Each structure stands twice: as C-alpha cells, then as structure tokens.
PDB file of C-alpha atoms in Angstrom:
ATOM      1  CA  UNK A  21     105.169 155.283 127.650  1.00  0.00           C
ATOM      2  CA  UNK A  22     103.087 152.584 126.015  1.00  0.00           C
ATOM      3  CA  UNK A  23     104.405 149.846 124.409  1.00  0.00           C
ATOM      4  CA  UNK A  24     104.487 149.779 120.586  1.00  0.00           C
ATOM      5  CA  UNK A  25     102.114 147.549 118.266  1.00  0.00           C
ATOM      6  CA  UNK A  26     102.862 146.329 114.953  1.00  0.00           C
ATOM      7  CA  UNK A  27     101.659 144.178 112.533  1.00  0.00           C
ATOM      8  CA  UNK A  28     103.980 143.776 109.813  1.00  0.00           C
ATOM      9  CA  UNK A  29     102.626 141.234 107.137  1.00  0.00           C
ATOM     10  CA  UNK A  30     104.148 140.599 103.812  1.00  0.00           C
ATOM     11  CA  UNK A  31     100.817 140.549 101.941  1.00  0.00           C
ATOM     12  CA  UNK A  32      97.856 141.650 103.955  1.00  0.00           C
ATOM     13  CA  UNK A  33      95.574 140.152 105.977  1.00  0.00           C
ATOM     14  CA  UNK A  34      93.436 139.002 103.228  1.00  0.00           C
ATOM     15  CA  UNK A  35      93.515 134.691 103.961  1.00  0.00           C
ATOM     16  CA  UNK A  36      92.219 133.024 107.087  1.00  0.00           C
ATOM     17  CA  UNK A  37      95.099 132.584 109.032  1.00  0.00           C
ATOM     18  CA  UNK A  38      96.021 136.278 108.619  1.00  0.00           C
ATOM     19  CA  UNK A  39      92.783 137.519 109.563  1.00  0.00           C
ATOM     20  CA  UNK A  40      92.816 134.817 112.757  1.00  0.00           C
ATOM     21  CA  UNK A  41      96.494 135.972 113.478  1.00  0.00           C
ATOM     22  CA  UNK A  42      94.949 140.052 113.496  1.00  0.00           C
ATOM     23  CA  UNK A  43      92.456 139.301 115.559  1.00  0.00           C
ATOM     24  CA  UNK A  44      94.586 137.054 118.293  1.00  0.00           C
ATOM     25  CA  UNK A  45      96.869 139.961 117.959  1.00  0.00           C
ATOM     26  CA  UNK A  46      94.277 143.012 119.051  1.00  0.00           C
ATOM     27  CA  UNK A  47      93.373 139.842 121.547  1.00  0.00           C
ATOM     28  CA  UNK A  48      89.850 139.916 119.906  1.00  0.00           C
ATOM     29  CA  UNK A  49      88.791 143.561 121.231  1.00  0.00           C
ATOM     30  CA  UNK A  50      89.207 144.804 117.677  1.00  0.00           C
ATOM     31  CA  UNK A  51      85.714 145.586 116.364  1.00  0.00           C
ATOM     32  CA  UNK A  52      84.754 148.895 116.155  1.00  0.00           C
ATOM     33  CA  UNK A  53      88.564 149.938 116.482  1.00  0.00           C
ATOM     34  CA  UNK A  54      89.037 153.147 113.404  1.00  0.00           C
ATOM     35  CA  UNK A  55      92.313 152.647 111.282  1.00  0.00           C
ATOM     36  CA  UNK A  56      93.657 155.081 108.987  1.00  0.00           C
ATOM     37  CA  UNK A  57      93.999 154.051 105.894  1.00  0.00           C
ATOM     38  CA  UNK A  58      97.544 154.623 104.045  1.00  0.00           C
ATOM     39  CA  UNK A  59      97.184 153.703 100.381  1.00  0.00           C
ATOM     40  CA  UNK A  60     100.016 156.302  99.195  1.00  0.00           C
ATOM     41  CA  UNK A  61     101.977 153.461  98.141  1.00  0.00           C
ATOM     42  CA  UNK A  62      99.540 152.751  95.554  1.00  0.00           C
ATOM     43  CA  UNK A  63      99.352 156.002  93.511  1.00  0.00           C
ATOM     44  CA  UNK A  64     102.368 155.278  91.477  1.00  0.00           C
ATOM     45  CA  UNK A  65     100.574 152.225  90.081  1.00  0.00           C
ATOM     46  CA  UNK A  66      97.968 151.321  87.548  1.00  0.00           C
ATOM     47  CA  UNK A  67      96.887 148.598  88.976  1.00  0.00           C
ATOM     48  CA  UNK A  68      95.423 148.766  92.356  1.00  0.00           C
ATOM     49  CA  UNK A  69      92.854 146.193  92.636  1.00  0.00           C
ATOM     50  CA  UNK A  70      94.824 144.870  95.939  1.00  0.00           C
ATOM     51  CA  UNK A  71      93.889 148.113  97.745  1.00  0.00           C
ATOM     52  CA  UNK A  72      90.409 147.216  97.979  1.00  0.00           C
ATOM     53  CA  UNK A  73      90.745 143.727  99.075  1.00  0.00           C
ATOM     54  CA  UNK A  74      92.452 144.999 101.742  1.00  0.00           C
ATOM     55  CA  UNK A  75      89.909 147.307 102.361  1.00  0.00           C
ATOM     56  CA  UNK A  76      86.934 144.834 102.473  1.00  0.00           C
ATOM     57  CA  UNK A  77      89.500 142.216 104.742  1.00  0.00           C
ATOM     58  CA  UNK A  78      89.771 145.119 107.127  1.00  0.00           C
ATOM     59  CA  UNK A  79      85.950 146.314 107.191  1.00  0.00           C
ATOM     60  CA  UNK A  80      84.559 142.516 107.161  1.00  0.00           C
ATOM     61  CA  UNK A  81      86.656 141.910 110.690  1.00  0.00           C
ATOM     62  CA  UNK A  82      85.011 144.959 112.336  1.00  0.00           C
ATOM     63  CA  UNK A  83      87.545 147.664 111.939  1.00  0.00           C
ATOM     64  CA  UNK A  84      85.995 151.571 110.895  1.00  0.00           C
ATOM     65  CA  UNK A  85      88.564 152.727 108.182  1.00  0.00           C
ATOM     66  CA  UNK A  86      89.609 156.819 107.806  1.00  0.00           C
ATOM     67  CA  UNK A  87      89.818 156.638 104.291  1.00  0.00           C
ATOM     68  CA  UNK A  88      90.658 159.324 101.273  1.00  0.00           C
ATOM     69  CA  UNK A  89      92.944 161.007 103.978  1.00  0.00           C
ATOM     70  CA  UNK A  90      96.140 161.863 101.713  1.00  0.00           C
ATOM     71  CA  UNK A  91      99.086 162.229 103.945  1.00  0.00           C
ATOM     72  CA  UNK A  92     100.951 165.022 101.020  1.00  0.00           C
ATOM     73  CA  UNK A  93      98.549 167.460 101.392  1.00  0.00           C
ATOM     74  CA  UNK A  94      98.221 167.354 104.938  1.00  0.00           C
ATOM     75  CA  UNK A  95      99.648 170.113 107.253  1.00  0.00           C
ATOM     76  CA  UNK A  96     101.936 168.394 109.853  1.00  0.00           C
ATOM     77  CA  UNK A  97      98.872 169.128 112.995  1.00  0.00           C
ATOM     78  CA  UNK A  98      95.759 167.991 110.569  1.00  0.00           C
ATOM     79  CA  UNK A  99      97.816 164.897 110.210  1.00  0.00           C
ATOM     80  CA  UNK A 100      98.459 164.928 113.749  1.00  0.00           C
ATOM     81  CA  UNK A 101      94.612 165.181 114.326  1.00  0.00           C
ATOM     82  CA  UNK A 102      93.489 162.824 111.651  1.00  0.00           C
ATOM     83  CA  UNK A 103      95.543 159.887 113.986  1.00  0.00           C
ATOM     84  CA  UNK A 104      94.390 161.357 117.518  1.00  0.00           C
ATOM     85  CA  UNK A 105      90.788 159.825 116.423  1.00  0.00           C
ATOM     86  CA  UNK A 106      92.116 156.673 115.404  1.00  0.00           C
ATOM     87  CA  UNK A 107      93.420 153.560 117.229  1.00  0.00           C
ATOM     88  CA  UNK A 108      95.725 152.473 114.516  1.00  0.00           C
ATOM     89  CA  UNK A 109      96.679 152.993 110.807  1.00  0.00           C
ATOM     90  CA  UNK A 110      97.111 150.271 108.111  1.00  0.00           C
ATOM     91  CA  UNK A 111     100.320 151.323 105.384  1.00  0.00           C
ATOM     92  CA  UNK A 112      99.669 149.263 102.251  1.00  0.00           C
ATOM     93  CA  UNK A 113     101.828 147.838 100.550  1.00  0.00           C
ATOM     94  CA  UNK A 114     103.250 149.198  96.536  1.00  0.00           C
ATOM     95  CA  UNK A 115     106.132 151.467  95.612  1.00  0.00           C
ATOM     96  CA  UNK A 116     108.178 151.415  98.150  1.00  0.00           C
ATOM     97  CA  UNK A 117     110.330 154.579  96.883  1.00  0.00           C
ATOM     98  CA  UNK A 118     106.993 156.403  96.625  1.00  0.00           C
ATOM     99  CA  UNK A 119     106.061 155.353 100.011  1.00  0.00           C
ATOM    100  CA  UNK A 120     109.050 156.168 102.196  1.00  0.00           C
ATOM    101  CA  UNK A 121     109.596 159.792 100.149  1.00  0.00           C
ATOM    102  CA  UNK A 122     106.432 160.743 101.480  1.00  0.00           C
ATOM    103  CA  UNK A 123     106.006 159.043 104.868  1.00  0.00           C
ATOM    104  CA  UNK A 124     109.117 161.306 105.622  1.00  0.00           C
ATOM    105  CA  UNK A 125     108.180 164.247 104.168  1.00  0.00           C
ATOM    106  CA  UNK A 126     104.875 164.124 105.804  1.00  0.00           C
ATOM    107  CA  UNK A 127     106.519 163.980 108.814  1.00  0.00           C
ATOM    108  CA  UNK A 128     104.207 160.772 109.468  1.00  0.00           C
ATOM    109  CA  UNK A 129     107.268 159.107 110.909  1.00  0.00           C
ATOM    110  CA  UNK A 130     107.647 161.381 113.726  1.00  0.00           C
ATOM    111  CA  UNK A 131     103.685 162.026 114.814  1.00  0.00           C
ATOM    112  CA  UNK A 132     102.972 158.132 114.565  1.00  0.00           C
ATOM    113  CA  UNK A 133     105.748 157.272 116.835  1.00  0.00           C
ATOM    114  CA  UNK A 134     104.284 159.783 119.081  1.00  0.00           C
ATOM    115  CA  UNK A 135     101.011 158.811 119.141  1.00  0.00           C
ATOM    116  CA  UNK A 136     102.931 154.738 119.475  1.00  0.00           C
ATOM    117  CA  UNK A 137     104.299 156.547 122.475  1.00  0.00           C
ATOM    118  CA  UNK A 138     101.535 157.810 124.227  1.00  0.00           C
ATOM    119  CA  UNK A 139      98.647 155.712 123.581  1.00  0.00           C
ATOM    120  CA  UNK A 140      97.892 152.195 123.264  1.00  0.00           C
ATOM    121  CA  UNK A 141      98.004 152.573 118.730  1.00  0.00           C
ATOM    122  CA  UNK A 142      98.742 149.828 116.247  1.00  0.00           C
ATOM    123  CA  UNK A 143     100.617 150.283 112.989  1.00  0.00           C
ATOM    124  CA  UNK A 144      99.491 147.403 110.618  1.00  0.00           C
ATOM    125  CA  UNK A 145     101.886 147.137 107.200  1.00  0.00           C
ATOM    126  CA  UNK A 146     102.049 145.366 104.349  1.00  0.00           C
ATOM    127  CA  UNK A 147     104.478 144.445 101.997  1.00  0.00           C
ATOM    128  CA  UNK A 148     106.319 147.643 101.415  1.00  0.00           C
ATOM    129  CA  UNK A 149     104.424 149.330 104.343  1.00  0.00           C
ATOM    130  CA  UNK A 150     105.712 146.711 106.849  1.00  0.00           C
ATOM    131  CA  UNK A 151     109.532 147.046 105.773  1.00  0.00           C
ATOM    132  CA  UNK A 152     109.510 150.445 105.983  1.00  0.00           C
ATOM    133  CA  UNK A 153     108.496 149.959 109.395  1.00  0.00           C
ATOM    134  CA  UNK A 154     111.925 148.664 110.418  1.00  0.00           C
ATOM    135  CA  UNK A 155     114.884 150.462 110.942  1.00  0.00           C
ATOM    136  CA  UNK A 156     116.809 149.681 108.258  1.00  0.00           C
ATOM    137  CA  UNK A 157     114.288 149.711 104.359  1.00  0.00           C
ATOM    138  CA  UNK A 158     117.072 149.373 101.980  1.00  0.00           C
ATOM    139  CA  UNK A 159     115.673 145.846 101.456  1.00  0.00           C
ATOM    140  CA  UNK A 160     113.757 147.626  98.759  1.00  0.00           C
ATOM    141  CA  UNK A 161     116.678 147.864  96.296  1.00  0.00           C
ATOM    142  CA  UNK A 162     117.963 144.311  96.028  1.00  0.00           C
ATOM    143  CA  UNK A 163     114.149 142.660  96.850  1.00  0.00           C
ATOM    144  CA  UNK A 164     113.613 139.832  94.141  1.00  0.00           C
ATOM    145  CA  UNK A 165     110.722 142.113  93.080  1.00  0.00           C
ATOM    146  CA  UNK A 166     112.814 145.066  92.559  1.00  0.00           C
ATOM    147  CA  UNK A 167     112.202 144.811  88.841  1.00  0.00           C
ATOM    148  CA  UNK A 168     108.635 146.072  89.638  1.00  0.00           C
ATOM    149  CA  UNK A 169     109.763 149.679  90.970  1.00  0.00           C
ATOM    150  CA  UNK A 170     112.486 151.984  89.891  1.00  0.00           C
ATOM    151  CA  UNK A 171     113.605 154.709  91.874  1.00  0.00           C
ATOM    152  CA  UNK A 172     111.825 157.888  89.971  1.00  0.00           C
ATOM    153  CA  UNK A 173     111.555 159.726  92.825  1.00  0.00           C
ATOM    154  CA  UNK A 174     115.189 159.893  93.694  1.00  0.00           C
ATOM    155  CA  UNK A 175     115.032 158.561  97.292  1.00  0.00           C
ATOM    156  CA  UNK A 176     118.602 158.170  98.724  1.00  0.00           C
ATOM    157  CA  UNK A 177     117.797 157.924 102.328  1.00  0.00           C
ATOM    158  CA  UNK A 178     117.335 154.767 103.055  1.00  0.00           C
ATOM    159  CA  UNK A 179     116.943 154.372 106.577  1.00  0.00           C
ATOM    160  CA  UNK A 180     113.731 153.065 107.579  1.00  0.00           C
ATOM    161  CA  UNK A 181     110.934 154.763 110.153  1.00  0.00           C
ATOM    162  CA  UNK A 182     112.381 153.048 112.989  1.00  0.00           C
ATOM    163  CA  UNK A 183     108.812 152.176 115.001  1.00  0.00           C
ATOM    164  CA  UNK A 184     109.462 148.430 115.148  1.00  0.00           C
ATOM    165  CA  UNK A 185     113.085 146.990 117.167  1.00  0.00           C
ATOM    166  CA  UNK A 186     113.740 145.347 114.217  1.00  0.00           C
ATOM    167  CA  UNK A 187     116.665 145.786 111.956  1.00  0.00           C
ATOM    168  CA  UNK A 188     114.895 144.887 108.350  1.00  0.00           C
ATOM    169  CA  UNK A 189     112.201 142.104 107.152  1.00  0.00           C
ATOM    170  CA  UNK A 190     111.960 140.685 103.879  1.00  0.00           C
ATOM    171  CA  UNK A 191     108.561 140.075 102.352  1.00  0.00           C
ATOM    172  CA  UNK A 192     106.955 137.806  99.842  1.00  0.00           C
ATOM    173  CA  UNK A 193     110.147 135.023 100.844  1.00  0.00           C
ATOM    174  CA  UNK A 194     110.445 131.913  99.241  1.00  0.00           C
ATOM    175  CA  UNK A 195     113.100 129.021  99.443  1.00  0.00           C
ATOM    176  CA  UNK A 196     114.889 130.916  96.097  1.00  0.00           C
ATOM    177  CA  UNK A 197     115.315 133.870  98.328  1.00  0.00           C
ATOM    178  CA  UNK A 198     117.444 132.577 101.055  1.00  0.00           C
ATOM    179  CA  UNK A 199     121.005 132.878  99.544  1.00  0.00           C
ATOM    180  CA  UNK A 200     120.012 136.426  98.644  1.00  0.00           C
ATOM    181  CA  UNK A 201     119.079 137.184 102.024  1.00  0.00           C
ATOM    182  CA  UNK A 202     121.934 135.602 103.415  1.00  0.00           C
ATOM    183  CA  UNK A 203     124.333 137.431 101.028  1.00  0.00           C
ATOM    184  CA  UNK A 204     123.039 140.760 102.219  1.00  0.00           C
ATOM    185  CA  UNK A 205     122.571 140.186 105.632  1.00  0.00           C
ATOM    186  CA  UNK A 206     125.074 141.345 107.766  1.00  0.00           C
ATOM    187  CA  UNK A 207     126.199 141.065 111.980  1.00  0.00           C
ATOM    188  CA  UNK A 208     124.961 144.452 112.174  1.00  0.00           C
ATOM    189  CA  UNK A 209     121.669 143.610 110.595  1.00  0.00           C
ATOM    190  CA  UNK A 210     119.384 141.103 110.721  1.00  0.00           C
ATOM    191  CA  UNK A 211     116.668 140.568 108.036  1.00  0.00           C
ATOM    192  CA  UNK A 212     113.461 138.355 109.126  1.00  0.00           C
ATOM    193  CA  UNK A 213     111.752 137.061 105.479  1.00  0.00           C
ATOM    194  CA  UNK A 214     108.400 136.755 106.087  1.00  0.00           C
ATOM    195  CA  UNK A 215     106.442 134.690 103.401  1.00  0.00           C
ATOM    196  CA  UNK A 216     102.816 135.136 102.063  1.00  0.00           C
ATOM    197  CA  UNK A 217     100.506 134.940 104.803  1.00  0.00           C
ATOM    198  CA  UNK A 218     102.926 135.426 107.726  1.00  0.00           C
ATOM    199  CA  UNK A 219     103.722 138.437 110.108  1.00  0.00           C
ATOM    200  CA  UNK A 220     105.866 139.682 112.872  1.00  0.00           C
ATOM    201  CA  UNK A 221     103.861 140.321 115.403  1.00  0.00           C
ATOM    202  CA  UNK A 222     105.889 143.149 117.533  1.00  0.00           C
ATOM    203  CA  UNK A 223     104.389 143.940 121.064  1.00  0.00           C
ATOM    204  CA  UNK A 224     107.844 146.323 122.777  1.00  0.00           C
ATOM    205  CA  UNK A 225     110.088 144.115 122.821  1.00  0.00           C
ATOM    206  CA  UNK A 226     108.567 140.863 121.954  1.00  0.00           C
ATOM    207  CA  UNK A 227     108.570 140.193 118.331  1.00  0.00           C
ATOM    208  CA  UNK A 228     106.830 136.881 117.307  1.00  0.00           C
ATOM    209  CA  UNK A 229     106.301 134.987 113.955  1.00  0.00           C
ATOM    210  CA  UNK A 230     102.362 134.618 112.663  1.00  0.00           C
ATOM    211  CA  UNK A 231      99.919 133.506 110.380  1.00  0.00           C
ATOM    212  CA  UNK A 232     100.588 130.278 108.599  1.00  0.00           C
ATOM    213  CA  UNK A 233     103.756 129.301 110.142  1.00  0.00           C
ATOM    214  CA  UNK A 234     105.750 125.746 109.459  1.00  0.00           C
ATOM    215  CA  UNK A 235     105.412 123.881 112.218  1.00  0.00           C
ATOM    216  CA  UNK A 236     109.292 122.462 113.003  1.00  0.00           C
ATOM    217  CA  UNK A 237     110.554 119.553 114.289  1.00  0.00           C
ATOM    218  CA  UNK A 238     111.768 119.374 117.758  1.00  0.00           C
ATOM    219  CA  UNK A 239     115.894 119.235 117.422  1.00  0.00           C
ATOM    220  CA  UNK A 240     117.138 115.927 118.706  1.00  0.00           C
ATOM    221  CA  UNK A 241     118.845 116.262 122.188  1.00  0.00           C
ATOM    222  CA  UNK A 242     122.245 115.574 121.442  1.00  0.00           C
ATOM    223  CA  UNK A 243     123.629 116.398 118.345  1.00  0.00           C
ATOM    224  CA  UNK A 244     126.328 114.032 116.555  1.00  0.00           C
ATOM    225  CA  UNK A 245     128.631 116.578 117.504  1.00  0.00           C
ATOM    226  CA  UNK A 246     127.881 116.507 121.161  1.00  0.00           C
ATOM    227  CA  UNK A 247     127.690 112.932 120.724  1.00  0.00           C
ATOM    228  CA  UNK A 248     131.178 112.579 119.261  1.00  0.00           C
ATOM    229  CA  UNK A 249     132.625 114.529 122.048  1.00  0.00           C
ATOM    230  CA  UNK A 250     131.156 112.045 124.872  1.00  0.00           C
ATOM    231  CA  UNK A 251     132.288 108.489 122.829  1.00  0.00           C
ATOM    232  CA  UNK A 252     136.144 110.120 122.799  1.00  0.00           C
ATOM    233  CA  UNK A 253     135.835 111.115 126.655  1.00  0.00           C
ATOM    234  CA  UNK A 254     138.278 108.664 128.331  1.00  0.00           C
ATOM    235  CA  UNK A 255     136.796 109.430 131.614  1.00  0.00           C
ATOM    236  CA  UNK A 256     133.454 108.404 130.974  1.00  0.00           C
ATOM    237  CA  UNK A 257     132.678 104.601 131.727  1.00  0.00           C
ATOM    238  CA  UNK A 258     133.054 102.417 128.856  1.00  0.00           C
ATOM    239  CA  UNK A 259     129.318 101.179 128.695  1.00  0.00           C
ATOM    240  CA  UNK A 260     127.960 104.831 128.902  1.00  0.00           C
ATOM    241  CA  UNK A 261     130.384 105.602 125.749  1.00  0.00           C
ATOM    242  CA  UNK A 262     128.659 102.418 124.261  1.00  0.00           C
ATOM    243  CA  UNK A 263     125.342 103.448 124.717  1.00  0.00           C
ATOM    244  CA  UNK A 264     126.046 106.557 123.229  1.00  0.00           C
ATOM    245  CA  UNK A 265     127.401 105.020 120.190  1.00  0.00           C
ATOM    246  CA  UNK A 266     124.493 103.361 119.775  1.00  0.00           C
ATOM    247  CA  UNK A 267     122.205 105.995 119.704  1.00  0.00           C
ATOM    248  CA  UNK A 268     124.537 107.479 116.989  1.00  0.00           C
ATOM    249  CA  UNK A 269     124.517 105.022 115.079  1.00  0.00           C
ATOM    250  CA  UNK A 270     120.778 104.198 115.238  1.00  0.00           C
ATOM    251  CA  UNK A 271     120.356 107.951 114.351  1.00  0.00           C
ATOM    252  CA  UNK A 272     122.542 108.757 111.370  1.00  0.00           C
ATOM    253  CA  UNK A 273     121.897 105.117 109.862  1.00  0.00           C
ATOM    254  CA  UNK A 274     118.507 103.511 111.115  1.00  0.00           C
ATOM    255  CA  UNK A 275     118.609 101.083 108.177  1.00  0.00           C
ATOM    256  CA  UNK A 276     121.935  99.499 109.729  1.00  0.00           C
ATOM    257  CA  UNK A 277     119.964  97.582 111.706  1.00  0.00           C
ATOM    258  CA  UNK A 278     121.493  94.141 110.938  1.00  0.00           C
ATOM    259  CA  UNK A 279     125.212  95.508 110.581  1.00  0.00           C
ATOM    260  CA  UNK A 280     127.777  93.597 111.897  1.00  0.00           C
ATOM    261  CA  UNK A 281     128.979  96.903 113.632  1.00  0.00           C
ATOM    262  CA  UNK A 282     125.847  97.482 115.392  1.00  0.00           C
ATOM    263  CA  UNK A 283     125.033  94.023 116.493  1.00  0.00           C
ATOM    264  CA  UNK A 284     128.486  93.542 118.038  1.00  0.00           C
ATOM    265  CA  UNK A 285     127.796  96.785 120.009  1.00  0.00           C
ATOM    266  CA  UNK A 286     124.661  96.288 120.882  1.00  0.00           C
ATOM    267  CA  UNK A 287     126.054  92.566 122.645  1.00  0.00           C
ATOM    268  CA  UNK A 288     129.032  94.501 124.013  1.00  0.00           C
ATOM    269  CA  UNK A 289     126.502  96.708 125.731  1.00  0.00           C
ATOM    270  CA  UNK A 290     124.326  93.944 127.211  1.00  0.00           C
ATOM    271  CA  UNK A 291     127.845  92.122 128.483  1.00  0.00           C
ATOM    272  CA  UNK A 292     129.332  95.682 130.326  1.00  0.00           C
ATOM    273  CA  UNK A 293     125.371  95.791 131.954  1.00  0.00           C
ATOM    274  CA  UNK A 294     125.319  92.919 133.862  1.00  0.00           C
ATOM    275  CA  UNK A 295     128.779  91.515 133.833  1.00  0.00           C
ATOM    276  CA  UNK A 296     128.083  89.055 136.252  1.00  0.00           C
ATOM    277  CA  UNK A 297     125.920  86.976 133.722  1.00  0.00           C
ATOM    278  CA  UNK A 298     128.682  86.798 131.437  1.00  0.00           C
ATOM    279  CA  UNK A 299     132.190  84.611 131.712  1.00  0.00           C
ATOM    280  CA  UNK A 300     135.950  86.271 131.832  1.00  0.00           C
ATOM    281  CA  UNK A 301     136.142  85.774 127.442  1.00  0.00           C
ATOM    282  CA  UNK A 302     133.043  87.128 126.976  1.00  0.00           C
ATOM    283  CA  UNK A 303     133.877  90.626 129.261  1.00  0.00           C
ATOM    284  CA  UNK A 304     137.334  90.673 127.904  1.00  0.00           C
ATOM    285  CA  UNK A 305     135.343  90.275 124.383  1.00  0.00           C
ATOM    286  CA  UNK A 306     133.167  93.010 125.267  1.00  0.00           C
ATOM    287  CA  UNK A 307     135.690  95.620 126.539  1.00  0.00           C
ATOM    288  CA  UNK A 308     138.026  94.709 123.451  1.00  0.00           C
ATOM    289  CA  UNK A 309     135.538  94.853 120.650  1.00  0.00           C
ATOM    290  CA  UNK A 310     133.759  98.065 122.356  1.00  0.00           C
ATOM    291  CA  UNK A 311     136.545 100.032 122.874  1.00  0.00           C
ATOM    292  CA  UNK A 312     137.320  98.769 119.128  1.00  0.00           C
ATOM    293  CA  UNK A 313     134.069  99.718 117.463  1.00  0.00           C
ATOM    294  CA  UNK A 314     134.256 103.377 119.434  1.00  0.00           C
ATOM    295  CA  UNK A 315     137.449 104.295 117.814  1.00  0.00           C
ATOM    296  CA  UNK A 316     136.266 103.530 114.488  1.00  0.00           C
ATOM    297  CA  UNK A 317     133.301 105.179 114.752  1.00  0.00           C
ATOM    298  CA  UNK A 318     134.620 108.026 116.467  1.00  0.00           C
ATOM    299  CA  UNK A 319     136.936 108.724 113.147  1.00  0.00           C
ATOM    300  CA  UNK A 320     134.490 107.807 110.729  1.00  0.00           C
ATOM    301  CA  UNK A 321     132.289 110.914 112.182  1.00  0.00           C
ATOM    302  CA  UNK A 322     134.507 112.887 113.014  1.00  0.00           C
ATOM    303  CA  UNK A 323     136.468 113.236 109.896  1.00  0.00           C
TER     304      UNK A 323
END
C-alpha cells in the first residue's frame, strides 16, 4: 500500500513560498505530472476569478491539468478512469457545503482513497478542499468566514473524507482566530490553523507545516519552573542553588543588573567558589546572605 500525499493549503499555491513549498514537496519531479482539476466548489459562486489563478499557478510550475471534468455527472467507473490517468487531483477551495455534498455523492471519496492506496497519487486542497480532506470538516460551520456560505444544500453529515491522519485544519487563521479555535477544539480533536500561504504537508504518517512559516525561538533550557524546583532542593549544594538563582534572576529581570539582590548573590557565589580566598566572616557572610536571598526569591516566584 503506498503511502498517502497531501497538500492541504489554506489558499493555494499562488505566492512564492507556496509554489517553492509544492515543488520541495513532489521533491522537484513534478513537471509534466497531470492533475485533475476539482473546481465544484466554485459553482455555487459568482465570483470565481480565484479558480483561474490557480489554474495558471498550477500550469506555470509544469503540471498538465484534466480540466472541465465535472465529478456530478460522472458514472462512479468514468470517474474512476478519469483519475487512473492522472498522478494527482487539486480540490479548490469555495462552498464548502457544495463541495462535500458532492465529493460524497460522487463517490470521489472512496475511488481517490483507492487510487491514494495503490499508487504513488497526490491530493492537493485548498481552503475548503483541504479541510474536507481531514477527518473531521465541521470546521465549516463555526469558520470566521462562515458568513460567506449558508447551508442550501442541506448537508448534515459532517464527517470529513478521511484521506489525511488528521483530525481537522483551520484555514485562512489569524491571531483573532485562536480563542475560537481553542473554544472548539476538543481532546478528541485536534484542529491545525493554517494561515495564508502555509500547508500541511502529509506524507503517511508524517505531517509537516509549510510555506511561509514563523520561524520560533528556541525555548530556554530551564524554565522558571524547573528553575524554582532546583533553588528549593535542600540536597543540592548551596553554590549550585546560587548559580541557579542567578540565571533566574538575570532571565526574568535583565535590567536588575545593579540590584542590591543580585550583586549580593553574585559575591555570595564568587565566595562559595573558591572559599579558600575568602576569610571565616566573609564564608559565614556568604552562606547566610545566600541561603537568605534563595528563600526570598524562591517565594517571590513561586507565589
């Protein structure tokens, strides 16, 4: 059984990184490859100027496009033909009602994830084409663009065409969108938002971000709460507790630098170091004062 490919993007593979992010994920052997082209989600609409931009993005990287195929009037084995000659099919993106009524009724759920199955065949989505994808499209009836589609076609299965191992994705996200997603997202269910210009890039089992991703910053070894955990450990030497106190300090308040706090630390630290540089006040000083300054830091974090 081969492994399954997907694309899901939230708008297309219209901008540079998109188109770079298709052709890293066809690992450059993509020319010449012949898509079918799903546009169904587009009927409902009036205006469909987005269907041809996709159109020329897809024929300007090298693909061959099986256009003007309309998957209604198909009988379930021309259908089933129509994709044997292809290496892939592109779902665009528009009503998403429209589109998942007829992507079951078609039966194009079951003879894609055949050919997925027995051939090496890509399934490229966007917007509403990728979510319904996933296994779970009921996305589609709280998305912050609901406003855009009503249900006229009285869809009330909801469950999405399952080709992907991946519970539901969000398109078009934005920072506004988070405590929406988060409200609806369950244990059970995990939504991905995927902005403009980003995909998941599903290979089997591997599912990976694309396009124009943020690049994040690398998380900071130890946490405050790790941190925290290590000054109140009695059993740890007194200096190591100091050191780490340090580097909290210097972390959660680098402008501190000429504290009293921090200055007495940083001397009670150079005094439990080399002890033997230092007389009987000032190591009695130093065990006193650290042991002092770790307690009060350790409450002022920790509460």
């Amino acid at each position: 059984m081969a492994e399954r490919l997907l694309l899901l993007t939230s708008n297309g593979i219209k901008s540079e990184e998109m188109r770079q992010a298709t052709v890293d994920f066809f690992n450059g052997d993509h020319c010449g490859q012949r898509l079918l082209f799903v546009d169904t989600a587009a009927e409902p609409l009036s205006a469909t100027d987005y269907v041809e931009e996709s159109k020329r993005a897809l024929i300007s990287l090298g693909f061959r496009l099986e256009e003007n195929v309309d998957i209604k009037r198909l009988s379930t084995e021309s259908l089933r033909m129509v994709l044997k000659k292809c290496n892939g099919v592109f779902v665009e993106g528009g009503d998403p009602y429209y589109l998942l009524y007829w992507l079951r009724t078609s039966h194009f759920k079951r003879i894609v994830a055949d050919r997925m199955d027995e051939n090496p065949f890509a399934y490229i989505g966007s917007s509403s084409g990728s979510v319904v994808a996933c296994k779970d499209a009921s996305v589609i009836k709280w998305h912050h663009l609901k406003s855009r589609f009503t249900n006229t076609i009285g869809l009330t299965d909801f469950s999405g065409l399952q080709l992907a191992l991946v519970d539901s994705i969000y398109p078009h996200a934005h920072e506004g969108t988070k405590k929406l997603i988060k409200k609806q997202a369950k244990p059970s269910r995990k939504i991905v938002p995927i902005k403009d210009n980003q995909a998941l890039a599903v290979t089997g089992e591997k599912i990976e971000l694309v396009g124009q991703v943020e690049q994040t910053q690398p998380k900071q070894q130890k946490s405050s709460e790790i941190m925290l955990s290590r000054l109140t450990d009695s059993n740890r030497p007194l200096i190591a507790r100091a050191r780490d106190a340090l580097t909290l300090l210097q972390s959660t308040h680098p402008d501190l630098r000429d504290s009293s706090q921090l200055l007495i630390l940083q001397w009670a630290v150079r005094v439990l170091k080399k002890p033997e540089n230092y007389g009987d006040t000032d190591r009695r000083n130093a065990q006193i004062q650290g042991l002092k300054i770790l307690n009060s830091i350790s409450q002022q974090y920790s509460a």
